């Protein structure tokens, strides 16, 4: 986790680095710091708290000068969030500064070694060890900074994206990556460095994404020179043209990114299927699948690996693939899969789902699956992300940047891509008639409009949120395709309002959780007409008779649940497999409004970060 930004060029570095850090706060926000070089002095300012706290401190201390700067927003791994543990970190001489996203696992032994040679450490971080190791190598071996960084990194175990600056060589910044993302923006006589392209998108659309195990010397007046960290091989960098624009990453009049992203879902889903779903022709095109269709049609099984919300999308996909394409599907937490010696071979297709494309556990699961011969297909949102490059083939969700830590549009666009994949596979395997296939495409095409309709319940959902915002616990129930939606609804509430919530298959209640029910327990039940409706209605009766407060997510015009529930929130009708795309919407809005009413930081909930690049 953590976000890093750097600038070297002719402009003032401070506003660029500061704004860049604000855009990267989704990656961590417990402390922040910036180092600026003004041609004579190397000034570092850092503080516990948000980037805004850093801004206030830097402006109060008048540290804003310089055309070279590096900055960091932190999600603590080693050492509590405080001023001293914040980045950038200095070497003992005060000459070299570093920012780091990742973990140096063998930092303790390196620290011991450096301490025995007289180095001292102010912080508890692994990063301060790395910067001193670089200094030590530079002095001992009498090499330039780039070489010292390379030698030092070859002594480390762990993950990193780093930027290193030496006041004795003030025309360059050295960067390197292994396991954490790093992009270099290439401008006219200027360079930008960042964890993703958002900090420099208004300055340049040309970017180099370093691959794992690569480092680069970013020097004024020179081309970026990239080489392999391990063996010094030179690499010709691929300069990529970026497609995102600034508007896509700003709030656009909404109070929070999360709300903006909830409302973006109709257009995000259209972006997801545009050019892929040709309704009139009755075709689904998806290059990554078209090129490998036999891998899919011959697969004995599909295995889905993911974490968090992406794992919930995977669970929905399990129902969809099995229903449409009649292929067995297993869904695994990537963090469990990677450590349990799974049985997997070249007859398996593995689908890895990740919004960020950087989740460390998902990445490790992919590598394991590949090593066992499986074909791995990625479903990612962030273009050029590590997972999208590590997989054999894939499909982007094209949801646009998702900044709010709580995933919303990533979930529905993932389900959209996975639905298209399942339909395509069903057709290729001859498990769905053309008429049925065509009917499903038509239904999927109607989803954006229906989401817009579901969003119209926003004011009503605020009333429900107000009523239950002080509850200590919530239960979410669903069956079939909507069981994963219950899990997702509970996760959304937990992560942004800090209210304990659990998702359950509705019929499991009687096997234990029903004991929790009393008049203080709000129970959100997904009870759409398509999807075991009568069974769910019976489940509602069971909990109603134990005095629960019931909030029903129902199909427009529903009468039965309305007669039993305290509140109902309606969504339009659709085929059962696509109901999650609609029932999710009120759950997102409910959690959003509860969190806002409780005064929580919706976009940056405590203890979390948007992309989890550590184990
Ligand atoms: O970027 P990924 O989709 O791989 O992220 C996986 C999870 O960390 C993520 O979905 C997390 O659970 C979200 N905060 C949920 O809203």
Short mmCIF file of N, CA and C in Angstrom, two decimals, residues 269 272-273 276-277 283-286 289 296 302 304 312-327 351 353 377 379 395-397 410-428 432 436-445 447 481 574-582:
data_model
loop_
_atom_site.label_atom_id
_atom_site.label_comp_id
_atom_site.label_asym_id
_atom_site.label_seq_id
_atom_site.Cartn_x
_atom_site.Cartn_y
_atom_site.Cartn_z
N UNK A 269 -21.41 0.59 -16.73
CA UNK A 269 -21.80 -0.71 -17.30
C UNK A 269 -21.88 -0.63 -18.83
N UNK A 272 -18.56 -0.89 -20.05
CA UNK A 272 -18.06 -2.27 -19.94
C UNK A 272 -18.48 -3.11 -21.14
N UNK A 273 -19.74 -2.96 -21.56
CA UNK A 273 -20.17 -3.87 -22.64
C UNK A 273 -20.11 -3.23 -24.04
N UNK A 276 -18.50 -4.86 -27.12
CA UNK A 276 -18.39 -6.31 -26.84
C UNK A 276 -19.72 -7.00 -27.07
N UNK A 277 -20.78 -6.31 -26.62
CA UNK A 277 -22.09 -6.94 -26.70
C UNK A 277 -22.83 -6.33 -27.89
N UNK A 283 -24.19 -11.19 -30.80
CA UNK A 283 -22.78 -11.62 -30.66
C UNK A 283 -22.19 -11.01 -29.39
N UNK A 284 -21.32 -11.76 -28.72
CA UNK A 284 -20.45 -11.17 -27.70
C UNK A 284 -19.02 -11.33 -28.20
N UNK A 285 -18.33 -10.18 -28.31
CA UNK A 285 -16.93 -10.19 -28.71
C UNK A 285 -16.07 -9.86 -27.51
N UNK A 286 -15.04 -10.63 -27.29
CA UNK A 286 -14.13 -10.31 -26.20
C UNK A 286 -12.79 -10.92 -26.59
N UNK A 289 -11.04 -13.67 -24.76
CA UNK A 289 -11.71 -14.98 -24.78
C UNK A 289 -11.72 -15.57 -26.18
N UNK A 296 -11.31 -22.30 -22.78
CA UNK A 296 -12.55 -22.22 -22.01
C UNK A 296 -13.47 -23.40 -22.29
N UNK A 302 -13.74 -24.15 -13.80
CA UNK A 302 -13.26 -22.77 -13.71
C UNK A 302 -13.04 -22.46 -12.24
N UNK A 304 -12.14 -19.41 -9.61
CA UNK A 304 -12.09 -17.95 -9.52
C UNK A 304 -11.33 -17.56 -8.26
N UNK A 312 -16.71 -11.38 -3.92
CA UNK A 312 -18.19 -11.46 -3.98
C UNK A 312 -18.65 -11.49 -5.44
N UNK A 313 -18.00 -10.69 -6.29
CA UNK A 313 -18.36 -10.73 -7.72
C UNK A 313 -18.09 -12.13 -8.26
N UNK A 314 -17.01 -12.74 -7.77
CA UNK A 314 -16.68 -14.11 -8.18
C UNK A 314 -17.77 -15.09 -7.77
N UNK A 315 -18.33 -14.88 -6.57
CA UNK A 315 -19.41 -15.78 -6.11
C UNK A 315 -20.65 -15.64 -7.00
N UNK A 316 -20.95 -14.40 -7.38
CA UNK A 316 -22.09 -14.21 -8.30
C UNK A 316 -21.78 -14.94 -9.61
N UNK A 317 -20.54 -14.80 -10.06
CA UNK A 317 -20.14 -15.44 -11.32
C UNK A 317 -20.25 -16.96 -11.25
N UNK A 318 -20.02 -17.52 -10.08
CA UNK A 318 -20.15 -18.98 -9.93
C UNK A 318 -21.57 -19.41 -10.31
N UNK A 319 -22.55 -18.68 -9.77
CA UNK A 319 -23.94 -19.00 -10.10
C UNK A 319 -24.19 -18.82 -11.59
N UNK A 320 -23.65 -17.73 -12.13
CA UNK A 320 -23.95 -17.40 -13.53
C UNK A 320 -23.29 -18.42 -14.48
N UNK A 321 -22.01 -18.71 -14.27
CA UNK A 321 -21.32 -19.66 -15.15
C UNK A 321 -21.97 -21.04 -15.08
N UNK A 322 -22.27 -21.48 -13.87
CA UNK A 322 -22.84 -22.83 -13.76
C UNK A 322 -24.22 -22.88 -14.41
N UNK A 323 -24.98 -21.81 -14.23
CA UNK A 323 -26.33 -21.77 -14.79
C UNK A 323 -26.29 -21.68 -16.32
N UNK A 324 -25.50 -20.77 -16.85
CA UNK A 324 -25.49 -20.55 -18.30
C UNK A 324 -24.65 -21.60 -19.03
N UNK A 325 -23.43 -21.81 -18.55
CA UNK A 325 -22.46 -22.57 -19.35
C UNK A 325 -22.28 -24.00 -18.87
N UNK A 326 -22.93 -24.35 -17.76
CA UNK A 326 -22.90 -25.72 -17.21
C UNK A 326 -21.47 -26.23 -17.03
N UNK A 327 -20.63 -25.38 -16.46
CA UNK A 327 -19.26 -25.79 -16.16
C UNK A 327 -19.08 -25.63 -14.65
N UNK A 351 -9.87 -17.65 -13.28
CA UNK A 351 -10.23 -16.25 -13.52
C UNK A 351 -9.84 -15.47 -12.26
N UNK A 353 -9.97 -11.93 -10.38
CA UNK A 353 -10.74 -10.68 -10.45
C UNK A 353 -10.10 -9.66 -9.51
N UNK A 377 -6.94 -16.01 -16.64
CA UNK A 377 -7.63 -14.91 -17.31
C UNK A 377 -7.90 -13.83 -16.26
N UNK A 379 -9.66 -10.29 -14.82
CA UNK A 379 -10.73 -9.30 -14.97
C UNK A 379 -10.34 -8.12 -14.06
N UNK A 395 -9.89 -9.33 -19.64
CA UNK A 395 -10.85 -8.34 -20.11
C UNK A 395 -10.90 -7.24 -19.06
N UNK A 396 -10.76 -6.01 -19.49
CA UNK A 396 -10.90 -4.89 -18.56
C UNK A 396 -12.38 -4.61 -18.31
N UNK A 397 -12.66 -4.08 -17.12
CA UNK A 397 -14.05 -3.73 -16.83
C UNK A 397 -14.39 -2.33 -17.38
N UNK A 410 -16.96 -1.02 -9.36
CA UNK A 410 -16.10 -2.14 -9.74
C UNK A 410 -16.89 -3.44 -9.68
N UNK A 411 -17.71 -3.58 -8.62
CA UNK A 411 -18.48 -4.81 -8.41
C UNK A 411 -19.46 -5.06 -9.56
N UNK A 412 -20.24 -4.04 -9.90
CA UNK A 412 -21.27 -4.27 -10.93
C UNK A 412 -20.64 -4.44 -12.32
N UNK A 413 -19.54 -3.75 -12.56
CA UNK A 413 -18.91 -3.94 -13.88
C UNK A 413 -18.18 -5.29 -13.97
N UNK A 414 -17.67 -5.74 -12.83
CA UNK A 414 -17.08 -7.10 -12.84
C UNK A 414 -18.17 -8.13 -13.18
N UNK A 415 -19.33 -7.97 -12.53
CA UNK A 415 -20.41 -8.92 -12.81
C UNK A 415 -20.82 -8.84 -14.28
N UNK A 416 -20.78 -7.64 -14.84
CA UNK A 416 -21.14 -7.48 -16.25
C UNK A 416 -20.16 -8.24 -17.15
N UNK A 417 -18.86 -8.04 -16.92
CA UNK A 417 -17.87 -8.76 -17.74
C UNK A 417 -18.04 -10.27 -17.57
N UNK A 418 -18.22 -10.69 -16.33
CA UNK A 418 -18.32 -12.13 -16.07
C UNK A 418 -19.59 -12.71 -16.68
N UNK A 419 -20.65 -11.92 -16.72
CA UNK A 419 -21.90 -12.38 -17.37
C UNK A 419 -21.68 -12.55 -18.86
N UNK A 420 -20.99 -11.58 -19.47
CA UNK A 420 -20.70 -11.69 -20.91
C UNK A 420 -19.86 -12.93 -21.18
N UNK A 421 -18.90 -13.17 -20.30
CA UNK A 421 -18.03 -14.34 -20.49
C UNK A 421 -18.85 -15.64 -20.38
N UNK A 422 -19.73 -15.67 -19.39
CA UNK A 422 -20.54 -16.89 -19.18
C UNK A 422 -21.47 -17.12 -20.37
N UNK A 423 -22.03 -16.03 -20.89
CA UNK A 423 -22.92 -16.16 -22.05
C UNK A 423 -22.15 -16.66 -23.26
N UNK A 424 -20.97 -16.07 -23.45
CA UNK A 424 -20.15 -16.46 -24.60
C UNK A 424 -19.77 -17.94 -24.50
N UNK A 425 -19.42 -18.36 -23.31
CA UNK A 425 -19.03 -19.76 -23.13
C UNK A 425 -20.23 -20.68 -23.32
N UNK A 426 -21.39 -20.25 -22.81
CA UNK A 426 -22.61 -21.07 -22.96
C UNK A 426 -22.89 -21.29 -24.45
N UNK A 427 -22.73 -20.22 -25.22
CA UNK A 427 -22.99 -20.31 -26.65
C UNK A 427 -21.96 -21.21 -27.32
N UNK A 428 -20.69 -20.99 -26.97
CA UNK A 428 -19.61 -21.77 -27.60
C UNK A 428 -19.77 -23.26 -27.28
N UNK A 432 -26.75 -23.00 -24.73
CA UNK A 432 -27.83 -22.00 -24.73
C UNK A 432 -28.28 -21.80 -26.16
N UNK A 436 -32.34 -17.81 -26.71
CA UNK A 436 -32.14 -17.56 -25.29
C UNK A 436 -30.96 -16.61 -25.07
N UNK A 437 -29.89 -16.88 -25.83
CA UNK A 437 -28.68 -16.05 -25.77
C UNK A 437 -29.05 -14.59 -26.09
N UNK A 438 -29.81 -14.44 -27.17
CA UNK A 438 -30.21 -13.12 -27.62
C UNK A 438 -31.07 -12.43 -26.57
N UNK A 439 -31.95 -13.18 -25.96
CA UNK A 439 -32.83 -12.63 -24.93
C UNK A 439 -32.00 -12.13 -23.73
N UNK A 440 -30.97 -12.89 -23.35
CA UNK A 440 -30.11 -12.48 -22.24
C UNK A 440 -29.36 -11.18 -22.58
N UNK A 441 -28.91 -11.08 -23.84
CA UNK A 441 -28.21 -9.85 -24.23
C UNK A 441 -29.16 -8.65 -24.14
N UNK A 442 -30.37 -8.88 -24.57
CA UNK A 442 -31.34 -7.77 -24.51
C UNK A 442 -31.58 -7.35 -23.06
N UNK A 443 -31.69 -8.33 -22.21
CA UNK A 443 -31.93 -8.03 -20.78
C UNK A 443 -30.74 -7.28 -20.18
N UNK A 444 -29.53 -7.72 -20.53
CA UNK A 444 -28.33 -7.06 -19.98
C UNK A 444 -28.27 -5.62 -20.48
N UNK A 445 -28.69 -5.43 -21.71
CA UNK A 445 -28.68 -4.09 -22.30
C UNK A 445 -29.64 -3.14 -21.56
N UNK A 447 -30.10 -3.17 -18.32
CA UNK A 447 -29.67 -2.99 -16.92
C UNK A 447 -29.30 -1.54 -16.59
N UNK A 481 -28.51 -16.30 -6.45
CA UNK A 481 -27.65 -15.24 -7.02
C UNK A 481 -27.50 -14.07 -6.06
N UNK A 574 -35.90 -8.06 -13.53
CA UNK A 574 -35.02 -8.54 -14.60
C UNK A 574 -34.91 -10.05 -14.45
N UNK A 575 -34.13 -10.69 -15.33
CA UNK A 575 -33.98 -12.14 -15.16
C UNK A 575 -33.14 -12.41 -13.91
N UNK A 576 -33.34 -13.57 -13.32
CA UNK A 576 -32.76 -13.85 -12.01
C UNK A 576 -31.24 -13.61 -11.98
N UNK A 577 -30.55 -14.07 -13.02
CA UNK A 577 -29.08 -13.98 -13.02
C UNK A 577 -28.58 -12.55 -12.96
N UNK A 578 -29.39 -11.61 -13.43
CA UNK A 578 -28.93 -10.22 -13.44
C UNK A 578 -29.47 -9.41 -12.26
N UNK A 579 -30.26 -10.04 -11.39
CA UNK A 579 -30.80 -9.28 -10.25
C UNK A 579 -29.70 -8.69 -9.37
N UNK A 580 -28.53 -9.36 -9.19
CA UNK A 580 -27.50 -8.73 -8.35
C UNK A 580 -27.08 -7.33 -8.83
N UNK A 581 -27.17 -7.11 -10.15
CA UNK A 581 -26.78 -5.80 -10.68
C UNK A 581 -27.74 -4.71 -10.20
N UNK A 582 -28.94 -5.11 -9.80
CA UNK A 582 -29.92 -4.13 -9.32
C UNK A 582 -30.04 -4.12 -7.80
#
